[in-house]
Coordinates of N, CA and C in Angstrom, one line a residue:
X718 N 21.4 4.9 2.3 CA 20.6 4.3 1.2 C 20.2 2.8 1.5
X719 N 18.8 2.5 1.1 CA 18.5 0.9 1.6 C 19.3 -0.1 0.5
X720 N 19.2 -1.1 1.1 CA 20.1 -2.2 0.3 C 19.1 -3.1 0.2
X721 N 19.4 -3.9 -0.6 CA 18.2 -5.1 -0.9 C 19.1 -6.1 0.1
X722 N 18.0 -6.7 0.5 CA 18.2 -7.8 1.7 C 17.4 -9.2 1.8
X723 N 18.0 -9.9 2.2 CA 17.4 -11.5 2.3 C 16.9 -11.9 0.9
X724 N 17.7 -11.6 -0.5 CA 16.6 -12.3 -1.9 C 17.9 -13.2 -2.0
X725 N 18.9 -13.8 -0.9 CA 18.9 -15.3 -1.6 C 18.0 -16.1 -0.7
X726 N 17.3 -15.8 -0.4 CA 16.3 -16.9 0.8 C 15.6 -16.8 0.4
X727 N 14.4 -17.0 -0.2 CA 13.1 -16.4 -0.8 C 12.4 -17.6 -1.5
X728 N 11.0 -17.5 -1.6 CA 10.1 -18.3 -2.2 C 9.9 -17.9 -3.5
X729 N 10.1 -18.8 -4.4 CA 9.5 -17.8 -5.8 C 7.9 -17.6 -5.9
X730 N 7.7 -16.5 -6.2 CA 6.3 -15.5 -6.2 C 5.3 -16.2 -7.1
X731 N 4.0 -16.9 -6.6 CA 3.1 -17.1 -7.3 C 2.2 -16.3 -7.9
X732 N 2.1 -15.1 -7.0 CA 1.0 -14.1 -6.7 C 2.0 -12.6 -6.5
X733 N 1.9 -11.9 -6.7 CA 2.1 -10.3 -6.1 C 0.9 -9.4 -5.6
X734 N 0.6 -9.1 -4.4 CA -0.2 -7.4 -3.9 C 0.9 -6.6 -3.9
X735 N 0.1 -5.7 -4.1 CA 1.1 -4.0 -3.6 C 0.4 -3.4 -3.0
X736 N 0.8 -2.8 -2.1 CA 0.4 -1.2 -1.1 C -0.1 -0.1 -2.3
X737 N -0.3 0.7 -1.9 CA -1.0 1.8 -3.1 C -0.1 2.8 -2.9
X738 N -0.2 4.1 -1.4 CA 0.4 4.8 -0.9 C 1.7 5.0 -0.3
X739 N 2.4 5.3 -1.3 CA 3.8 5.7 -0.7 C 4.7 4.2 -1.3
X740 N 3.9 3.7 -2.0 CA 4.3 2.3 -2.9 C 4.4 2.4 -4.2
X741 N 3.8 2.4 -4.8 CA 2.7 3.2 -6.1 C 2.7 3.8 -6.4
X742 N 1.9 5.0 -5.4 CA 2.1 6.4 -5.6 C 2.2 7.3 -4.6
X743 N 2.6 8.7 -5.3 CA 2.5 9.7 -4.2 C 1.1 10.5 -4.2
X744 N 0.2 10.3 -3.3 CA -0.9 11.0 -3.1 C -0.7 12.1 -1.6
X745 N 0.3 12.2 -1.0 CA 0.3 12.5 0.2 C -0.2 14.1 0.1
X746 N 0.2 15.0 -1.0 CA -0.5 16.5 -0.6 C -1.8 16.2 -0.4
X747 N -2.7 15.2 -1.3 CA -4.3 15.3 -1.8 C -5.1 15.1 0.4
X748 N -4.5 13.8 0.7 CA -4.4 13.1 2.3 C -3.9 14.3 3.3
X749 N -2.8 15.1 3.3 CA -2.6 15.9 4.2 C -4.0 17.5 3.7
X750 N -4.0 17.6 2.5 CA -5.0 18.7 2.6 C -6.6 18.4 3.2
X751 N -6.9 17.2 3.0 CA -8.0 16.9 3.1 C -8.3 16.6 4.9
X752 N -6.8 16.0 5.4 CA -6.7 16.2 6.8 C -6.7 17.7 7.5
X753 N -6.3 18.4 6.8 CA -6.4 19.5 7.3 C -7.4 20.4 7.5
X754 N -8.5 20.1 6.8 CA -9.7 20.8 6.7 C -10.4 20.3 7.8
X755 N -10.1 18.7 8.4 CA -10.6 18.4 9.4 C -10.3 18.9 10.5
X756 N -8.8 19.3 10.7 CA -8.0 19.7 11.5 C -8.6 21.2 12.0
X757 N -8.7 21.6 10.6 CA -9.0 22.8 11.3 C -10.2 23.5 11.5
X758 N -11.1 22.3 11.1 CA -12.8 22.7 11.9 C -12.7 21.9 13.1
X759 N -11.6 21.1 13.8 CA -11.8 21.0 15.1 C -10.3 22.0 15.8
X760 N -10.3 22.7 15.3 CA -9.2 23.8 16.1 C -7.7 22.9 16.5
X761 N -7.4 22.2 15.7 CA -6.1 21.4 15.8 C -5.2 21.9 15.3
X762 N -4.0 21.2 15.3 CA -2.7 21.9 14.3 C -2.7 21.3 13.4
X763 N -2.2 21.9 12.2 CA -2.4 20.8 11.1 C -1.1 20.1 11.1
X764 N -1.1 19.7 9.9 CA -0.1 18.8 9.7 C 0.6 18.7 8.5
X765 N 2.2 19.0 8.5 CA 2.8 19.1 7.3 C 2.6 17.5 6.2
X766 N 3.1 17.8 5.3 CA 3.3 16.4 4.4 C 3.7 15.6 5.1
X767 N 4.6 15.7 5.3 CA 6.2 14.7 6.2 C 5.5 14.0 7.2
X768 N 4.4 14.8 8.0 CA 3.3 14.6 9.2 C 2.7 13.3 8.9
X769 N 2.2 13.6 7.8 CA 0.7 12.9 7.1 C 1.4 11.3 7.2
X770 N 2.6 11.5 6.4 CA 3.3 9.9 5.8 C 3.5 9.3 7.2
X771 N 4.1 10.1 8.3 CA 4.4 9.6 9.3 C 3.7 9.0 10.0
X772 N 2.1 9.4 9.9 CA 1.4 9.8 10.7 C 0.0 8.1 10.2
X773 N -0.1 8.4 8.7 CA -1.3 8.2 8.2 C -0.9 6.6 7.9
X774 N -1.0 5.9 8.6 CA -0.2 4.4 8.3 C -1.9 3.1 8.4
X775 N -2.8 3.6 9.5 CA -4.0 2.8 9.6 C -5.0 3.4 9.0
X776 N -6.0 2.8 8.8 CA -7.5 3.3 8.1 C -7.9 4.3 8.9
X777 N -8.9 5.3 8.4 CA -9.7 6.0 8.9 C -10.4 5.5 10.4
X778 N -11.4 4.5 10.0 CA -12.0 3.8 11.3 C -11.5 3.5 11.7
X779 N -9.6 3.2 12.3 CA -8.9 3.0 13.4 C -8.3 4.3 13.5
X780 N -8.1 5.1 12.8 CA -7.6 6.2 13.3 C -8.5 7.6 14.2
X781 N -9.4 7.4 13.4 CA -10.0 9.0 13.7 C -10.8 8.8 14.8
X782 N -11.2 8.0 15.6 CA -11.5 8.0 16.8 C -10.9 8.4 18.0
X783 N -9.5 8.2 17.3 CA -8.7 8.1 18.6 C -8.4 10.0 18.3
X784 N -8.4 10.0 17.6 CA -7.7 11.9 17.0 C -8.7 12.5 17.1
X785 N -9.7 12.2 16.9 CA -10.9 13.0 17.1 C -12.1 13.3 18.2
X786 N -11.9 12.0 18.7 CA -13.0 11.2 19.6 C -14.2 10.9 19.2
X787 N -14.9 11.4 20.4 CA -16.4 11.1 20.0 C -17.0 11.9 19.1
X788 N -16.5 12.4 18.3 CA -17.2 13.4 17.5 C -16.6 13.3 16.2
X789 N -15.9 12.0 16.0 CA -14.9 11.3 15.0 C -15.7 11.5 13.4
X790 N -17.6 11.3 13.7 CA -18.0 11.3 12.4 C -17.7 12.1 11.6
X791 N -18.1 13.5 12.6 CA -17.9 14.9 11.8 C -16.6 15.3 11.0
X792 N -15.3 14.9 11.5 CA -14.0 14.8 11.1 C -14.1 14.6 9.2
X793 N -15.2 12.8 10.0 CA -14.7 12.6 9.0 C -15.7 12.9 7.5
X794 N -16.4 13.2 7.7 CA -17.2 14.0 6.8 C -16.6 15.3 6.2
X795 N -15.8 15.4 6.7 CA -15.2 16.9 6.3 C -13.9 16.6 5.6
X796 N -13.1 15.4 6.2 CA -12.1 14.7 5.0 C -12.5 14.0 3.8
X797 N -13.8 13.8 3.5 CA -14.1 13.3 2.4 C -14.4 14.3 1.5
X798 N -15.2 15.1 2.1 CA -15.8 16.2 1.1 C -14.4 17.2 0.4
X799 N -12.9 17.1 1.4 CA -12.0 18.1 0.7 C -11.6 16.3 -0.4
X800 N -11.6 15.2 0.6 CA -10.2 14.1 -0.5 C -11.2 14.0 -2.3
X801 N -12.9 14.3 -2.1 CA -14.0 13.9 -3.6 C -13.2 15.0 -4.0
X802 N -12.9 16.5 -3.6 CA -12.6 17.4 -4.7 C -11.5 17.6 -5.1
X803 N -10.5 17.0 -3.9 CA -9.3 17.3 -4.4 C -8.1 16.2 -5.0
X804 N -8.2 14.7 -4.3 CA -7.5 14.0 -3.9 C -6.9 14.0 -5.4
X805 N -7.6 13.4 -6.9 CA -7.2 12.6 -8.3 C -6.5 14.2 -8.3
X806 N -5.8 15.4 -8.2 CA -5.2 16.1 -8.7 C -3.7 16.2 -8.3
X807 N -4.0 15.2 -7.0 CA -2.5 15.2 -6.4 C -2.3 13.9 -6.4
X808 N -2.7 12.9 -7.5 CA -2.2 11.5 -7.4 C -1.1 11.4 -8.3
X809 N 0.0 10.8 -7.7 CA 1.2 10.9 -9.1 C 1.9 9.5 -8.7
X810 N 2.2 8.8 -10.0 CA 3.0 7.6 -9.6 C 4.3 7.6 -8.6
X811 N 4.8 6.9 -7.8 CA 6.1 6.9 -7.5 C 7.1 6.7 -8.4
X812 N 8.6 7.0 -8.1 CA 9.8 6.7 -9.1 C 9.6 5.1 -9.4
X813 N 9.3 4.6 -10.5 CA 9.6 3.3 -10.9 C 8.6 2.3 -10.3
X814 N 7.4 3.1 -10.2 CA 5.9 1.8 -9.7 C 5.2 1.8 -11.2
X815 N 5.8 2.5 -12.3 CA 4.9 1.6 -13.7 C 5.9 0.7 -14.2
X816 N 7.2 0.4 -14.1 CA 8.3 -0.1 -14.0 C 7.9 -1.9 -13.5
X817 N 7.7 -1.4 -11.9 CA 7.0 -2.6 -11.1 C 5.9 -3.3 -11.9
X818 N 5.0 -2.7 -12.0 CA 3.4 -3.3 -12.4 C 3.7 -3.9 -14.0
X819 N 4.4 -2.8 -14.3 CA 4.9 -4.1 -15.9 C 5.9 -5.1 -15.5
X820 N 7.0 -5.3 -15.2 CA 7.5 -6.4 -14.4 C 6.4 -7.4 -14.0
X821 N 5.5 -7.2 -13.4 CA 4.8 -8.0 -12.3 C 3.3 -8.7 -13.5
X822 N 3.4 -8.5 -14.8 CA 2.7 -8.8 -15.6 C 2.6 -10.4 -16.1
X823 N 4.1 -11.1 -15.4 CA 3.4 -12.7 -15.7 C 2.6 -13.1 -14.5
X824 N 2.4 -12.3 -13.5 CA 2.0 -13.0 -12.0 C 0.2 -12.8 -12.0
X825 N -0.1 -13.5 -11.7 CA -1.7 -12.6 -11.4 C -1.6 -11.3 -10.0
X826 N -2.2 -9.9 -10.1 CA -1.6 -8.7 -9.6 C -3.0 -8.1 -9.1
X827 N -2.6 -7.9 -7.8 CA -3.8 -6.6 -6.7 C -3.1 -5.9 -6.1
X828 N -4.2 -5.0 -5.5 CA -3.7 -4.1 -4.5 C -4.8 -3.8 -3.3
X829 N -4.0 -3.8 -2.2 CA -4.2 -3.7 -1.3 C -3.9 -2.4 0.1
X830 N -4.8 -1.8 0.3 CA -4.8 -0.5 0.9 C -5.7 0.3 1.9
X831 N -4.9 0.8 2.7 CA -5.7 1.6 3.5 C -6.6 2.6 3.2
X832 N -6.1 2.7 2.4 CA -6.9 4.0 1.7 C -8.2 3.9 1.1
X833 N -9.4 4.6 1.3 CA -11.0 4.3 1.2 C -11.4 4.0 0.3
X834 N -12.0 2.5 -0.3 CA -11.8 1.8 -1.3 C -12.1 3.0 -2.4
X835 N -12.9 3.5 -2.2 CA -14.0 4.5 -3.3 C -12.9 5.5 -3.5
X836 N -11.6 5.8 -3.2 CA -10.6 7.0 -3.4 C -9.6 5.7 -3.9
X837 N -9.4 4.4 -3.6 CA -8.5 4.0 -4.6 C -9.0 3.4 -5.8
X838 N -10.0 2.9 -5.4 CA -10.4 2.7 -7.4 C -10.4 3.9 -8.5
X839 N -11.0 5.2 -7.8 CA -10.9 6.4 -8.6 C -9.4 6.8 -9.0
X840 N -8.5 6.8 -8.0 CA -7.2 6.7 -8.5 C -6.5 5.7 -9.4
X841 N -6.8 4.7 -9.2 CA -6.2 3.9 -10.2 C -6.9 3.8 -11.6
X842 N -8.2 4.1 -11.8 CA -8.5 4.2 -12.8 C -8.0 5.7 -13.5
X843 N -7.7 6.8 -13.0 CA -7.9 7.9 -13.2 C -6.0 7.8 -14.2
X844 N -5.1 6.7 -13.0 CA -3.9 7.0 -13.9 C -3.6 5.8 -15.1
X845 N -5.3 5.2 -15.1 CA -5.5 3.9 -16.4 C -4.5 3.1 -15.9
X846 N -4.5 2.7 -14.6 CA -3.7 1.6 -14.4 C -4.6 0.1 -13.8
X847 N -6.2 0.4 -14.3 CA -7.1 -0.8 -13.7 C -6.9 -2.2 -14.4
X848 N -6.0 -1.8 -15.5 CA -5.7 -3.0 -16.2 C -4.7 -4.3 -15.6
X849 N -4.0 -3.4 -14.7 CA -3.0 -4.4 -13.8 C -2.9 -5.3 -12.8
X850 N -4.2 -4.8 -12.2 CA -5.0 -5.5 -10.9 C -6.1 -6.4 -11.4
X851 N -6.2 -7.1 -10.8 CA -7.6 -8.3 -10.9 C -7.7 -8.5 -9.9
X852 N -7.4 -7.7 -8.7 CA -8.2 -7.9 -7.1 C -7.7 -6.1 -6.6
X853 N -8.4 -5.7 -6.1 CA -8.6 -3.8 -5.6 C -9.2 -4.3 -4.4
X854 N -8.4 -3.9 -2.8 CA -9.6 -4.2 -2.1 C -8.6 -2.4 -1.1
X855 N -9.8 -2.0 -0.8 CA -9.4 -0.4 -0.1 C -9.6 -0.7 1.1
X856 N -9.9 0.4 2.4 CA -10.2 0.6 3.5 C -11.6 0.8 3.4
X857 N -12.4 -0.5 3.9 CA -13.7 -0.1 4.5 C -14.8 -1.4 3.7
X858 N -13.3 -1.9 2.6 CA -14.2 -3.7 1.9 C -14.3 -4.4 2.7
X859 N -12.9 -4.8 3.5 CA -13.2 -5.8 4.1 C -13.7 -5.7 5.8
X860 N -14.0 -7.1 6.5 CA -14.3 -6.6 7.6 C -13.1 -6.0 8.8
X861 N -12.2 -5.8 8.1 CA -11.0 -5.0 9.2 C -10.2 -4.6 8.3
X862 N -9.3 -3.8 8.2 CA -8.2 -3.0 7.6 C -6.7 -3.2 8.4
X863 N -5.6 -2.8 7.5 CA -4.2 -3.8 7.8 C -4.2 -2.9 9.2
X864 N -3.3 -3.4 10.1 CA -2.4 -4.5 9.8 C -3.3 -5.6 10.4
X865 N -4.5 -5.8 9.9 CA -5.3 -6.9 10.4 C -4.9 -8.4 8.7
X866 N -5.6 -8.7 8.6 CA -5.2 -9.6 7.7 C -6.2 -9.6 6.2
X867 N -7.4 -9.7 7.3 CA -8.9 -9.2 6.2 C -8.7 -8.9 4.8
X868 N -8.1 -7.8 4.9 CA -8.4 -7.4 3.0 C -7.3 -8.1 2.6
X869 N -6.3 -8.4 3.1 CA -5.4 -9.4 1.9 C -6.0 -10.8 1.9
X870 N -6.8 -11.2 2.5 CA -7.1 -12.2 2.5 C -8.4 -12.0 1.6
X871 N -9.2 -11.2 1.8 CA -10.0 -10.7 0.3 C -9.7 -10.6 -0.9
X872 N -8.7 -10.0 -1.0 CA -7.7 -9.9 -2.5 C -7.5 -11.0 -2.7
X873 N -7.0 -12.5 -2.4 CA -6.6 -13.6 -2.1 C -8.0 -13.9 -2.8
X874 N -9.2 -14.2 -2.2 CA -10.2 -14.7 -2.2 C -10.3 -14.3 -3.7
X875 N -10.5 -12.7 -4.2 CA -10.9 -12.5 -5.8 C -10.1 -12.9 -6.6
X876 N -8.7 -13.4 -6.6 CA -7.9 -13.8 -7.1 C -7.7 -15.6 -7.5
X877 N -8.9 -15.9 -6.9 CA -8.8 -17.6 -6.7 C -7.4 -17.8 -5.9
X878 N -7.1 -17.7 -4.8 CA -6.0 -18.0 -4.4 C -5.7 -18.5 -3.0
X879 N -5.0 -19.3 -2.4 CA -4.8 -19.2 -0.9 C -3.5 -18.7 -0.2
X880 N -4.0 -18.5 0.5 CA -2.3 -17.7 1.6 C -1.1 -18.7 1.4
X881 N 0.0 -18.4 0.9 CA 1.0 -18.9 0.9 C 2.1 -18.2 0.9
X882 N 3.2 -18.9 1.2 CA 4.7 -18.1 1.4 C 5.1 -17.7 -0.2
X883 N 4.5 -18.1 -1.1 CA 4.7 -17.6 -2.6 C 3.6 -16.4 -3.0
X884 N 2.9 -16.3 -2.2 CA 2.1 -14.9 -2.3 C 3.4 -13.9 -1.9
X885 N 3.8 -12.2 -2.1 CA 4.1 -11.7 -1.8 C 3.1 -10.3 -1.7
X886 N 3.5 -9.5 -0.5 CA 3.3 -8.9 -0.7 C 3.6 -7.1 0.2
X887 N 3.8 -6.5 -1.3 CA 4.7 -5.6 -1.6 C 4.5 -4.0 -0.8
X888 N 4.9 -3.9 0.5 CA 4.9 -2.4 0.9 C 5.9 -1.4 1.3
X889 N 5.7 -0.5 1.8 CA 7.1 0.3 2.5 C 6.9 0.6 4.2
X890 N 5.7 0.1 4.7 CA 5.5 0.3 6.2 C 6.1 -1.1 7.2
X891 N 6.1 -1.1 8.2 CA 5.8 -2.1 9.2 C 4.4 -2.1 9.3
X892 N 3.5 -1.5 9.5 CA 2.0 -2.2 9.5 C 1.9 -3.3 7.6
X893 N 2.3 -2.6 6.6 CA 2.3 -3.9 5.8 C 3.1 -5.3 5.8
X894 N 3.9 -5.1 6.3 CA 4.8 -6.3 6.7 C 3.7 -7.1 7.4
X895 N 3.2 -6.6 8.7 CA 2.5 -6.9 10.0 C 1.3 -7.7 9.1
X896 N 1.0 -7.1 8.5 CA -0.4 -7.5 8.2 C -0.1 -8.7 7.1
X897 N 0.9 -8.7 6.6 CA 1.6 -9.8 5.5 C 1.7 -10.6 6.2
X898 N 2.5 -11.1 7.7 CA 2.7 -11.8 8.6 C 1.5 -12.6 9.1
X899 N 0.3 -11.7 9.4 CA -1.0 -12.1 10.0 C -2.2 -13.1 9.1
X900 N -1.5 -12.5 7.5 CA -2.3 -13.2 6.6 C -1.4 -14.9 6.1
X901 N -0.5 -14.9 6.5 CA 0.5 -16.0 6.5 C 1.3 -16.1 5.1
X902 N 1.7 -14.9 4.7 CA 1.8 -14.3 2.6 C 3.7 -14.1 3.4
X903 N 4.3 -13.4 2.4 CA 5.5 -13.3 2.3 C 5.5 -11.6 2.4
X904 N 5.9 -11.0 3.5 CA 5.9 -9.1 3.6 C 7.3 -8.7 2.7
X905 N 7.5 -8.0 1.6 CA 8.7 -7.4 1.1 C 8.4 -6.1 1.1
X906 N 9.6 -5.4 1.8 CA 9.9 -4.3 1.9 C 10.2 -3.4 0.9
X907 N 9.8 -2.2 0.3 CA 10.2 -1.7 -1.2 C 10.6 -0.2 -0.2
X908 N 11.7 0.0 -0.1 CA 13.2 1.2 0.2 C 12.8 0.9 1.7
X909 N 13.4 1.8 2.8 CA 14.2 1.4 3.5 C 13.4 1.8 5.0
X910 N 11.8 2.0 4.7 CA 10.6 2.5 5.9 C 11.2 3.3 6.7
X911 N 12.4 4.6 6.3 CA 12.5 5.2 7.1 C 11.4 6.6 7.7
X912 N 10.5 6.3 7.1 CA 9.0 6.8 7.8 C 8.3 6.4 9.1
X913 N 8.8 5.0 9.0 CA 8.2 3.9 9.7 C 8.7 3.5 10.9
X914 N 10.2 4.1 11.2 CA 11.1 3.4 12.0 C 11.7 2.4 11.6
X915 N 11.9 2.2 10.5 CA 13.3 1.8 9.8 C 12.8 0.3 9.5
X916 N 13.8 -0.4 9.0 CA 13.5 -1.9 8.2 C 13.4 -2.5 9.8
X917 N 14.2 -2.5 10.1 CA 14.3 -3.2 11.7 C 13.3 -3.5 12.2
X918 N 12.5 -2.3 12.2 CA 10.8 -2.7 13.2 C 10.2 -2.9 12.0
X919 N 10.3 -2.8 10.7 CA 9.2 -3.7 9.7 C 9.4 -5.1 10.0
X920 N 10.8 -5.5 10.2 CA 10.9 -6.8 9.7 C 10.8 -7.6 8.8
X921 N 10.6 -7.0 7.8 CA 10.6 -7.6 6.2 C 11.1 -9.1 5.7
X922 N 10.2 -9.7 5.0 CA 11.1 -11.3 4.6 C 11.8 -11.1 3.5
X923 N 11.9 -10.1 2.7 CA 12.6 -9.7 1.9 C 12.6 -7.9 1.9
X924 N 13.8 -7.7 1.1 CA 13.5 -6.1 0.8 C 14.2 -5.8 -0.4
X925 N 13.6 -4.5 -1.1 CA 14.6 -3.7 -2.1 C 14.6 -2.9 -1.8
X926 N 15.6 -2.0 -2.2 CA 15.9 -0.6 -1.8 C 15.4 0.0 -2.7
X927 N 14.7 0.1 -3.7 CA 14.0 0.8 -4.2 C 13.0 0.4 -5.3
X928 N 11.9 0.8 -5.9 CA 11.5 0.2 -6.6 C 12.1 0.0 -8.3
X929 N 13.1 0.3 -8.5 CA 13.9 0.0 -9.6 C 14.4 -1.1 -9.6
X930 N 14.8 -1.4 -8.3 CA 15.5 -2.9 -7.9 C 14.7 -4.0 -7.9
X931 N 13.7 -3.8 -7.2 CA 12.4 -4.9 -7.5 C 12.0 -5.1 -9.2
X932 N 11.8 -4.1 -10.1 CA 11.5 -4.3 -11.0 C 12.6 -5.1 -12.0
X933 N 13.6 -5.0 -11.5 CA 14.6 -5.5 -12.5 C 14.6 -6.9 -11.8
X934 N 14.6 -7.5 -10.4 CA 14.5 -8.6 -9.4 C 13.5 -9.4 -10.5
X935 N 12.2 -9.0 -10.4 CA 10.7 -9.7 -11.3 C 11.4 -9.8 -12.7
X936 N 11.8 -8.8 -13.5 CA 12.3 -9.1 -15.2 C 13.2 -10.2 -14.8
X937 N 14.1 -10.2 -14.0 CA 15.3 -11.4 -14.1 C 14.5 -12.7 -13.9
X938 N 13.8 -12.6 -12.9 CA 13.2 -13.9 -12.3 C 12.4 -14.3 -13.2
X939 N 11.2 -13.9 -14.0 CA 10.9 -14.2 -15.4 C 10.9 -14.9 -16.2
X940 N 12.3 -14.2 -16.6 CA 13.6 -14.2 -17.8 C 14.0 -15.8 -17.7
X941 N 14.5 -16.0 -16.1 CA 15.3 -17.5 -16.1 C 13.9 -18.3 -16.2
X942 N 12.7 -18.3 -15.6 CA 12.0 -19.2 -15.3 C 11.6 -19.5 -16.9
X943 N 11.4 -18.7 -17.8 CA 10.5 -19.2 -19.2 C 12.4 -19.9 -20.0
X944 N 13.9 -19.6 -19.7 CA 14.6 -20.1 -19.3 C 14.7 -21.7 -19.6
X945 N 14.2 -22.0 -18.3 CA 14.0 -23.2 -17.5 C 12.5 -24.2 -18.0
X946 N 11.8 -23.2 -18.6 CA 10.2 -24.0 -18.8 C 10.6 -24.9 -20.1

């Protein structure tokens, strides 16, 4: 089980992003079905759940080129047309991500994701959680996708904000860490990226072991600061 790590070293949080998938929420059947249709109009193997998480860590336009080749468009036309009909039926919160987002209600709050902007707005509105965010940036707003720096630095931008070590921002991968690193923000780790190859190759500036722990981390921190005001 992950342990929360490095929060006596820590900046206190001006700002919070979050990751969407596998942070947030669990969408991974809606993403492996919709991979699969692709999979299997080019005669591939598909790919279990467990595959997808493992698997599905960069955007489309850095992935499907390489999986597909030169004939990448077609793929991906064929993953959109299954993720429009199916994806909002398999979107479900994670254990303790409405937990998080209420916690995270004195900070100004975005999200930030690989996932194709037009499939995370629909999701977040769909589980009425647009109220939480005041920056949404997906895969395909900005001019690069993580672990490049681009869309958090987007989010940043609609948020009136600049890159700082008091920005956090909240994933379960090593490409979100990576891409926290590249934007010059603070990467925290939420459970233990053993998807990812473990906390180790995330590298995390902070971590919780789960998102229960972070939410109670944000209520305490809070609590003392209005405390102290």
């Amino acid at each position: 089980m992950a342990e929360d790590r490095n929060t006596e070293s820590w900046v206190r949080p001006s700002l919070l992003l979050y990751d969407w998938d596998n942070t947030l929420v669990d969408a991974w059947a809606g993403i492996t079905a919709a991979m699969n249709a692709a999979m299997t109009a080019f005669a591939m193997p598909l790919w279990t759940v467990e595959q997808t998480r493992e698997r599905a860590r960069i955007s489309m336009r850095d992935s499907f080129p390489v999986i597909f080749g030169d004939r990448w468009h077609l793929a991906r036309n064929i993953f959109h047309a299954t993720m429009k009909e199916q994806h909002l039926g398999h979107v479900r919160p994670m254990p303790g991500a409405l937990d998080d987002l209420e916690a995270s209600a004195p900070w100004p709050t975005g999200v930030v994701s690989n996932k194709s902007g037009r499939y995370l707005r629909a999701e977040i509105a769909h589980l009425g959680w647009s109220s939480y965010f005041g920056a949404v940036v997906g895969a395909g707003d900005a001019k690069a996708d993580k672990p490049d720096p681009a869309p958090l630095l987007m989010a940043l931008e609609q948020l009136g904000a600049e890159p700082a070590n008091s920005v956090w921002y909240l994933g379960d991968t090593a490409t979100d860490m990576q891409a926290a690193r590249a934007a010059g923000i603070t990467g925290v780790l939420v459970g233990d990226a053993a998807h990812d190859g473990g906390v180790e190759r995330a590298a995390p500036d902070l971590q919780f072991a789960d998102a229960y722990r972070l939410a109670a981390f944000l209520r305490n921190l809070h609590m003392r600061t209005r405390l102290l005001d």
